[in-house]
Backbone as JSON, one array per atom type, in Angstrom:
{
  "sequence": "XXXXXXXXXXXXXXXXXXXXXXXXXXXXXXXXXXXXXXXXXXXXXXXXXXXXXXXXXXXXXXXXXXXXXXXXXXXXXXXXXXXXXXXXXXXXXXXXXXXXXXXXXXXXXXXXXXXXXXXXXXXXXXXXXXXXX",
  "N": [[157.28, 326.56, -73.05], [159.77, 328.82, -73.78], [162.71, 329.2, -76.26], [165.5, 330.6, -76.91], [167.59, 331.95, -79.95], [170.61, 332.67, -78.91], [173.79, 334.65, -79.77], [176.8, 333.64, -78.99], [178.93, 336.08, -77.98], [181.45, 336.46, -76.49], [182.74, 333.5, -77.19], [182.88, 334.01, -79.64], [184.54, 335.73, -80.55], [187.08, 334.5, -79.49], [187.24, 332.2, -80.89], [187.92, 334.13, -82.9], [190.15, 334.65, -82.5], [191.63, 332.4, -81.94], [191.7, 331.45, -84.35], [193.72, 333.49, -85.72], [195.83, 333.23, -84.36], [197.73, 331.89, -85.77], [198.24, 329.44, -84.88], [195.56, 327.55, -85.51], [193.21, 325.65, -85.95], [191.81, 321.69, -86.5], [188.4, 321.74, -85.6], [185.38, 320.68, -84.53], [182.26, 321.13, -85.04], [179.22, 320.5, -83.07], [175.83, 320.32, -83.3], [172.82, 320.64, -82.14], [169.8, 320.46, -82.5], [166.34, 321.89, -82.57], [163.74, 321.4, -84.98], [161.4, 323.78, -87.17], [158.08, 323.84, -87.2], [157.13, 323.81, -89.52], [159.32, 323.13, -91.28], [158.8, 320.18, -90.83], [160.35, 318.28, -89.47], [161.27, 314.28, -89.51], [161.28, 314.12, -91.97], [160.1, 316.42, -94.45], [159.72, 318.35, -96.64], [161.19, 320.99, -96.56], [162.91, 320.51, -94.61], [164.59, 318.4, -95.7], [165.26, 320.1, -98.11], [166.83, 322.19, -96.79], [168.84, 320.31, -95.97], [170.0, 319.24, -98.04], [171.17, 321.54, -98.85], [172.87, 322.93, -96.94], [174.73, 320.13, -97.25], [175.87, 320.52, -99.39], [177.06, 322.97, -99.47], [178.68, 323.2, -96.88], [181.32, 322.0, -97.72], [182.3, 324.12, -99.11], [184.06, 325.83, -97.1], [185.61, 323.88, -97.16], [184.33, 321.94, -94.98], [182.61, 319.48, -93.39], [179.65, 317.73, -93.1], [179.99, 315.1, -90.27], [178.49, 313.28, -88.98], [174.92, 313.01, -88.63], [171.81, 312.1, -86.29], [168.51, 311.82, -84.94], [167.05, 313.02, -82.44], [165.54, 310.34, -79.43], [164.26, 310.56, -77.7], [164.19, 312.49, -74.28], [166.6, 312.09, -71.44], [166.76, 313.81, -69.4], [166.66, 317.37, -68.33], [165.39, 320.02, -70.21], [165.14, 320.74, -72.83], [163.42, 320.18, -75.54], [164.82, 318.54, -78.37], [165.12, 317.55, -81.85], [167.34, 316.41, -83.9], [170.8, 315.64, -83.48], [174.0, 317.03, -84.84], [176.95, 316.86, -86.43], [179.48, 319.05, -87.63], [182.32, 319.05, -89.56], [185.14, 320.8, -89.35], [187.85, 322.47, -91.37], [189.41, 324.32, -90.15], [189.26, 327.06, -87.42], [188.99, 329.42, -88.68], [187.88, 328.72, -90.96], [185.06, 327.94, -90.23], [184.34, 330.57, -89.1], [184.39, 331.76, -91.8], [181.64, 330.64, -93.1], [179.66, 332.64, -92.73], [180.02, 334.77, -94.89], [180.92, 333.27, -96.99], [180.58, 331.99, -100.86], [176.98, 331.26, -101.16], [176.07, 331.39, -99.02], [173.94, 332.92, -98.2], [171.78, 331.44, -99.43], [172.35, 329.2, -97.77], [172.03, 330.43, -95.32], [169.52, 331.53, -95.3], [167.58, 329.02, -95.35], [168.32, 328.0, -92.97], [167.02, 329.99, -91.27], [164.76, 329.5, -91.81], [163.74, 326.84, -91.17], [165.43, 325.57, -88.4], [164.35, 325.94, -85.56], [165.29, 326.14, -82.81], [169.03, 326.11, -81.65], [171.63, 325.01, -80.41], [175.01, 325.14, -80.1], [177.96, 323.68, -80.0], [181.32, 323.62, -79.73], [184.0, 321.74, -80.44], [186.74, 319.28, -80.01], [188.64, 319.47, -83.35], [189.9, 317.39, -84.49], [190.35, 315.37, -83.08], [189.54, 311.39, -83.54], [185.69, 311.01, -83.34], [184.46, 309.54, -82.41], [186.28, 308.26, -79.97], [187.65, 307.09, -77.32], [188.65, 309.85, -75.18]],
  "CA": [[158.75, 327.16, -72.85], [160.62, 329.57, -75.31], [164.58, 329.12, -76.43], [165.75, 331.79, -77.87], [168.83, 331.46, -80.17], [171.66, 333.87, -78.53], [175.16, 334.05, -79.96], [177.91, 333.94, -77.08], [180.24, 336.87, -78.52], [182.27, 335.84, -76.19], [182.94, 332.25, -77.92], [182.92, 334.28, -81.32], [186.17, 336.59, -80.35], [187.81, 333.58, -79.01], [187.12, 331.55, -82.06], [188.74, 334.68, -84.09], [191.61, 335.01, -81.55], [192.77, 331.3, -82.43], [192.2, 332.06, -86.42], [194.54, 334.37, -86.28], [197.1, 332.92, -83.67], [198.85, 331.15, -86.4], [197.81, 327.81, -84.22], [194.3, 327.54, -86.11], [193.27, 323.97, -85.98], [190.45, 321.55, -87.16], [187.13, 321.74, -85.26], [183.83, 319.92, -85.0], [180.78, 321.68, -84.05], [178.0, 319.95, -82.43], [174.28, 320.99, -83.29], [171.45, 320.06, -81.07], [168.56, 321.34, -83.41], [165.04, 321.8, -82.57], [163.25, 322.25, -86.17], [160.36, 324.49, -86.63], [156.82, 322.38, -87.3], [156.99, 323.7, -90.72], [160.48, 321.93, -91.53], [157.96, 318.94, -91.38], [161.12, 316.94, -89.44], [162.63, 314.14, -90.78], [160.85, 313.5, -94.11], [159.07, 317.31, -94.39], [160.39, 319.0, -97.64], [161.75, 322.01, -96.13], [163.89, 319.95, -93.77], [165.43, 318.3, -96.7], [166.13, 320.6, -98.89], [168.01, 322.71, -95.96], [170.0, 319.18, -95.69], [170.46, 319.25, -99.1], [171.78, 322.81, -99.38], [174.1, 323.04, -96.12], [175.73, 319.27, -97.03], [176.59, 321.23, -100.42], [177.66, 324.42, -99.14], [179.57, 323.38, -96.21], [182.57, 322.06, -98.8], [182.84, 325.23, -98.97], [184.9, 326.33, -96.56], [186.39, 322.84, -96.45], [183.87, 321.59, -93.72], [181.32, 318.62, -94.08], [178.87, 316.82, -91.7], [180.44, 313.5, -90.37], [177.15, 312.62, -88.63], [173.25, 313.3, -87.86], [171.22, 311.31, -85.82], [167.77, 311.88, -84.67], [166.74, 312.43, -80.95], [164.0, 309.75, -79.55], [163.92, 310.93, -75.95], [165.36, 313.14, -73.36], [166.71, 311.87, -70.05], [167.31, 315.16, -68.14], [167.02, 318.08, -68.73], [163.55, 320.69, -70.39], [165.27, 321.71, -73.75], [163.17, 319.28, -76.71], [165.15, 318.02, -79.5], [164.76, 316.6, -82.55], [168.56, 316.06, -84.18], [171.96, 316.03, -83.39], [174.68, 317.31, -86.23], [178.24, 317.14, -86.19], [180.26, 319.6, -88.6], [183.89, 319.12, -89.03], [185.98, 322.19, -90.41], [189.55, 322.51, -91.52], [190.2, 325.77, -88.96], [188.33, 327.84, -86.81], [188.34, 330.23, -89.49], [186.82, 327.88, -91.87], [183.57, 327.47, -89.64], [184.04, 331.82, -89.12], [184.09, 332.23, -92.96], [180.87, 330.43, -93.51], [178.98, 334.12, -92.96], [180.74, 335.44, -96.16], [181.29, 331.94, -98.03], [179.25, 332.07, -101.67], [176.13, 330.26, -100.8], [175.89, 331.79, -97.01], [172.31, 333.82, -98.12], [170.74, 330.63, -99.25], [171.81, 328.41, -96.55], [171.2, 330.65, -93.82], [167.79, 331.53, -95.05], [166.92, 328.06, -95.04], [168.48, 327.3, -91.32], [166.35, 330.6, -90.66], [163.27, 328.84, -91.67], [163.89, 325.9, -90.76], [165.88, 325.4, -87.36], [163.28, 326.83, -84.45], [166.31, 326.28, -81.82], [169.98, 325.42, -82.06], [172.66, 325.12, -79.61], [176.39, 324.72, -80.67], [178.89, 323.14, -79.21], [182.72, 323.73, -80.1], [184.78, 320.52, -79.17], [187.68, 319.19, -81.06], [188.2, 318.71, -84.93], [191.87, 316.58, -84.52], [190.58, 313.38, -82.47], [187.93, 310.85, -84.38], [184.76, 311.36, -82.76], [184.15, 308.09, -81.55], [187.29, 307.86, -80.03], [187.78, 307.9, -75.93], [189.7, 311.1, -74.7]],
  "C": [[159.54, 327.77, -74.01], [161.65, 329.73, -75.02], [164.74, 330.13, -77.12], [167.31, 331.53, -78.56], [169.78, 333.07, -79.8], [172.9, 333.54, -79.07], [175.76, 334.21, -79.19], [179.21, 334.82, -78.65], [181.44, 336.75, -78.03], [183.28, 334.38, -76.99], [183.71, 332.73, -79.22], [184.59, 334.99, -81.29], [187.19, 335.9, -79.8], [188.15, 332.44, -79.87], [187.86, 332.28, -83.03], [190.05, 334.82, -83.85], [192.36, 333.35, -81.99], [192.77, 331.36, -84.15], [193.12, 332.89, -86.47], [195.8, 334.11, -85.2], [198.19, 332.67, -84.31], [198.76, 329.54, -85.62], [196.32, 327.38, -84.59], [194.27, 325.96, -86.17], [191.7, 323.68, -86.07], [189.25, 321.7, -85.41], [185.94, 321.31, -85.48], [183.08, 320.65, -83.94], [179.57, 321.0, -84.12], [176.67, 320.72, -82.73], [173.44, 320.53, -82.35], [170.21, 321.19, -81.64], [167.04, 320.62, -82.96], [164.2, 322.57, -84.11], [161.6, 322.78, -85.76], [159.16, 323.69, -87.29], [157.02, 322.83, -89.24], [158.23, 323.22, -91.98], [159.95, 320.48, -91.55], [159.75, 317.84, -90.91], [161.01, 315.49, -89.17], [162.57, 314.49, -91.96], [159.68, 314.88, -95.1], [160.21, 317.79, -95.51], [161.46, 319.92, -97.63], [162.91, 321.57, -95.69], [164.78, 319.56, -95.02], [166.03, 318.7, -97.58], [167.1, 321.76, -98.29], [169.05, 321.8, -95.88], [171.19, 319.23, -96.73], [171.77, 320.77, -99.82], [173.33, 322.81, -98.24], [175.31, 321.64, -96.42], [176.71, 319.88, -98.67], [177.36, 322.7, -100.26], [178.61, 323.87, -98.22], [180.82, 322.82, -96.89], [183.66, 323.68, -99.12], [183.91, 326.23, -98.96], [185.74, 324.99, -96.54], [185.47, 321.58, -95.3], [183.05, 320.11, -94.3], [180.76, 318.35, -92.47], [179.41, 315.45, -92.03], [179.0, 312.84, -89.99], [175.92, 313.27, -88.54], [172.75, 312.29, -87.34], [169.62, 312.16, -84.99], [168.11, 311.78, -83.24], [165.42, 311.64, -80.68], [163.81, 310.3, -78.16], [164.96, 311.32, -75.24], [164.72, 312.82, -72.2], [166.47, 312.82, -68.95], [167.04, 316.07, -68.92], [165.7, 319.01, -69.63], [163.96, 321.1, -72.05], [164.89, 320.36, -74.77], [164.51, 319.71, -77.95], [165.16, 317.51, -80.81], [165.83, 316.28, -83.33], [169.5, 316.88, -83.62], [172.75, 315.88, -84.54], [175.83, 317.7, -85.88], [179.1, 317.6, -86.89], [181.81, 320.06, -88.25], [184.08, 320.17, -89.93], [187.53, 321.92, -90.1], [189.78, 323.49, -90.05], [189.3, 325.95, -88.33], [188.24, 328.72, -87.73], [188.17, 329.8, -90.66], [185.36, 328.46, -91.78], [183.11, 329.32, -89.68], [183.37, 332.23, -90.64], [182.96, 331.46, -93.97], [179.84, 331.62, -94.01], [178.97, 334.88, -94.11], [180.81, 334.42, -97.24], [180.14, 331.64, -99.14], [178.33, 330.71, -101.0], [175.75, 330.3, -99.39], [174.27, 332.45, -97.83], [171.17, 332.57, -98.35], [170.92, 329.59, -98.06], [171.48, 328.89, -95.63], [169.99, 331.38, -94.01], [167.43, 330.59, -95.05], [167.22, 327.7, -93.49], [167.35, 328.53, -90.52], [164.54, 329.98, -90.2], [163.03, 327.27, -91.06], [164.03, 324.92, -89.12], [165.13, 326.61, -86.48], [164.34, 327.53, -83.34], [167.7, 325.51, -82.13], [171.24, 325.88, -80.65], [173.91, 324.08, -80.15], [177.25, 324.59, -80.08], [180.1, 323.04, -79.81], [183.61, 322.77, -79.56], [185.87, 320.31, -81.04], [187.5, 318.48, -82.13], [189.04, 317.77, -85.14], [191.9, 315.27, -83.75], [188.95, 312.68, -82.94], [186.91, 311.15, -83.1], [184.35, 310.14, -82.06], [185.58, 307.43, -81.02], [187.38, 307.39, -78.42], [189.01, 308.58, -75.93], [190.53, 310.29, -73.94]]
}
Protein backbone atom coordinates (compact mmCIF):
# COMPACT_ATOMS: atom_id res chain seq x y z
CA UNK A 1 0.00 0.00 0.00
CA UNK A 2 1.35 3.43 -0.94
CA UNK A 3 0.70 6.49 1.20
CA UNK A 4 0.90 9.99 -0.16
CA UNK A 5 1.78 13.12 1.78
CA UNK A 6 -1.02 15.49 0.83
CA UNK A 7 -1.07 19.01 2.22
CA UNK A 8 -4.44 19.99 3.65
CA UNK A 9 -4.93 23.47 2.19
CA UNK A 10 -8.14 24.06 4.15
CA UNK A 11 -6.31 23.36 7.42
CA UNK A 12 -3.43 25.64 6.41
CA UNK A 13 -5.93 28.42 5.61
CA UNK A 14 -7.61 27.91 8.99
CA UNK A 15 -4.25 28.15 10.73
CA UNK A 16 -3.46 31.36 8.84
CA UNK A 17 -6.85 32.72 9.90
CA UNK A 18 -6.05 31.91 13.55
CA UNK A 19 -2.62 33.52 13.17
CA UNK A 20 -4.20 36.69 11.77
CA UNK A 21 -7.07 36.80 14.28
CA UNK A 22 -5.30 38.57 17.12
CA UNK A 23 -6.18 35.50 19.20
CA UNK A 24 -3.30 33.25 18.13
CA UNK A 25 -2.25 30.73 20.73
CA UNK A 26 0.20 27.87 21.32
CA UNK A 27 -0.20 24.77 19.22
CA UNK A 28 1.28 21.29 19.32
CA UNK A 29 1.83 19.26 16.18
CA UNK A 30 1.77 15.51 16.64
CA UNK A 31 3.73 13.93 13.79
CA UNK A 32 3.08 10.27 12.91
CA UNK A 33 6.18 9.39 10.88
CA UNK A 34 7.19 6.50 8.68
CA UNK A 35 10.83 6.81 7.66
CA UNK A 36 12.54 5.86 4.43
CA UNK A 37 14.80 2.80 4.40
CA UNK A 38 17.73 5.17 3.75
CA UNK A 39 16.98 6.98 7.03
CA UNK A 40 17.82 3.87 9.00
CA UNK A 41 15.43 4.60 11.85
CA UNK A 42 16.27 4.68 14.73
CA UNK A 43 20.07 4.47 14.60
CA UNK A 44 20.85 5.43 11.01
CA UNK A 45 23.09 8.35 10.18
CA UNK A 46 20.48 10.15 8.04
CA UNK A 47 17.79 9.86 10.73
CA UNK A 48 20.19 11.08 13.43
CA UNK A 49 21.26 14.01 11.23
CA UNK A 50 17.63 14.98 10.59
CA UNK A 51 16.78 14.89 14.31
CA UNK A 52 19.84 16.98 15.15
CA UNK A 53 19.00 19.60 12.53
CA UNK A 54 15.32 19.63 13.53
CA UNK A 55 16.13 20.09 17.23
CA UNK A 56 18.34 23.09 16.35
CA UNK A 57 15.97 24.48 13.70
CA UNK A 58 12.70 24.60 15.66
CA UNK A 59 13.97 27.11 18.27
CA UNK A 60 14.47 29.62 15.42
CA UNK A 61 10.67 30.14 15.53
CA UNK A 62 10.41 29.58 19.30
CA UNK A 63 9.35 25.92 18.97
CA UNK A 64 10.71 22.73 20.49
CA UNK A 65 10.30 18.98 20.40
CA UNK A 66 8.39 17.90 23.52
CA UNK A 67 8.75 14.16 23.04
CA UNK A 68 9.52 11.40 20.56
CA UNK A 69 8.45 7.78 20.90
CA UNK A 70 9.11 4.80 18.65
CA UNK A 71 6.04 2.81 17.60
CA UNK A 72 6.39 -0.88 18.50
CA UNK A 73 3.21 -2.16 16.90
CA UNK A 74 -0.19 -1.29 15.58
CA UNK A 75 -3.42 -2.69 17.01
CA UNK A 76 -5.74 -1.21 14.36
CA UNK A 77 -5.39 0.50 11.01
CA UNK A 78 -3.23 -0.14 7.99
CA UNK A 79 -0.69 2.67 7.95
CA UNK A 80 2.65 1.57 9.44
CA UNK A 81 4.55 4.04 11.63
CA UNK A 82 8.04 4.23 13.04
CA UNK A 83 7.71 7.15 15.42
CA UNK A 84 5.39 9.69 17.01
CA UNK A 85 6.87 13.12 17.60
CA UNK A 86 5.25 16.10 19.35
CA UNK A 87 6.50 19.58 18.51
CA UNK A 88 5.25 22.61 20.47
CA UNK A 89 4.96 26.07 18.85
CA UNK A 90 4.26 29.30 20.74
CA UNK A 91 1.73 30.31 18.06
CA UNK A 92 0.18 29.05 14.85
CA UNK A 93 2.14 31.78 13.09
CA UNK A 94 5.39 30.25 14.36
CA UNK A 95 4.46 26.97 12.67
CA UNK A 96 3.57 28.79 9.46
CA UNK A 97 6.90 30.68 9.59
CA UNK A 98 8.90 27.44 9.43
CA UNK A 99 8.93 27.47 5.63
CA UNK A 100 10.85 30.75 5.47
CA UNK A 101 12.85 30.62 8.71
CA UNK A 102 16.66 30.54 8.59
CA UNK A 103 17.72 26.91 8.17
CA UNK A 104 14.47 25.86 6.47
CA UNK A 105 16.15 24.68 3.29
CA UNK A 106 18.46 22.24 5.10
CA UNK A 107 15.68 21.04 7.42
CA UNK A 108 13.15 20.41 4.67
CA UNK A 109 15.76 18.77 2.42
CA UNK A 110 16.62 16.33 5.21
CA UNK A 111 12.93 15.79 5.96
CA UNK A 112 12.25 14.93 2.32
CA UNK A 113 15.07 12.38 2.35
CA UNK A 114 14.19 10.93 5.77
CA UNK A 115 10.40 10.92 6.13
CA UNK A 116 8.70 8.69 3.60
CA UNK A 117 5.22 9.41 4.94
CA UNK A 118 3.82 11.59 7.70
CA UNK A 119 0.47 12.60 9.09
CA UNK A 120 0.56 15.70 11.27
CA UNK A 121 -2.26 16.43 13.70
CA UNK A 122 -2.82 19.91 15.16
CA UNK A 123 -3.75 19.82 18.85
CA UNK A 124 -3.90 22.23 21.77
CA UNK A 125 -0.55 23.64 22.76
CA UNK A 126 -1.63 25.42 25.91
CA UNK A 127 -2.45 22.32 27.97
CA UNK A 128 0.17 19.98 29.40
CA UNK A 129 0.22 17.10 26.90
CA UNK A 130 -0.19 14.26 29.39
CA UNK A 131 -2.89 15.86 31.51
CA UNK A 132 -6.48 14.59 31.16
CA UNK A 133 -8.69 17.04 29.30
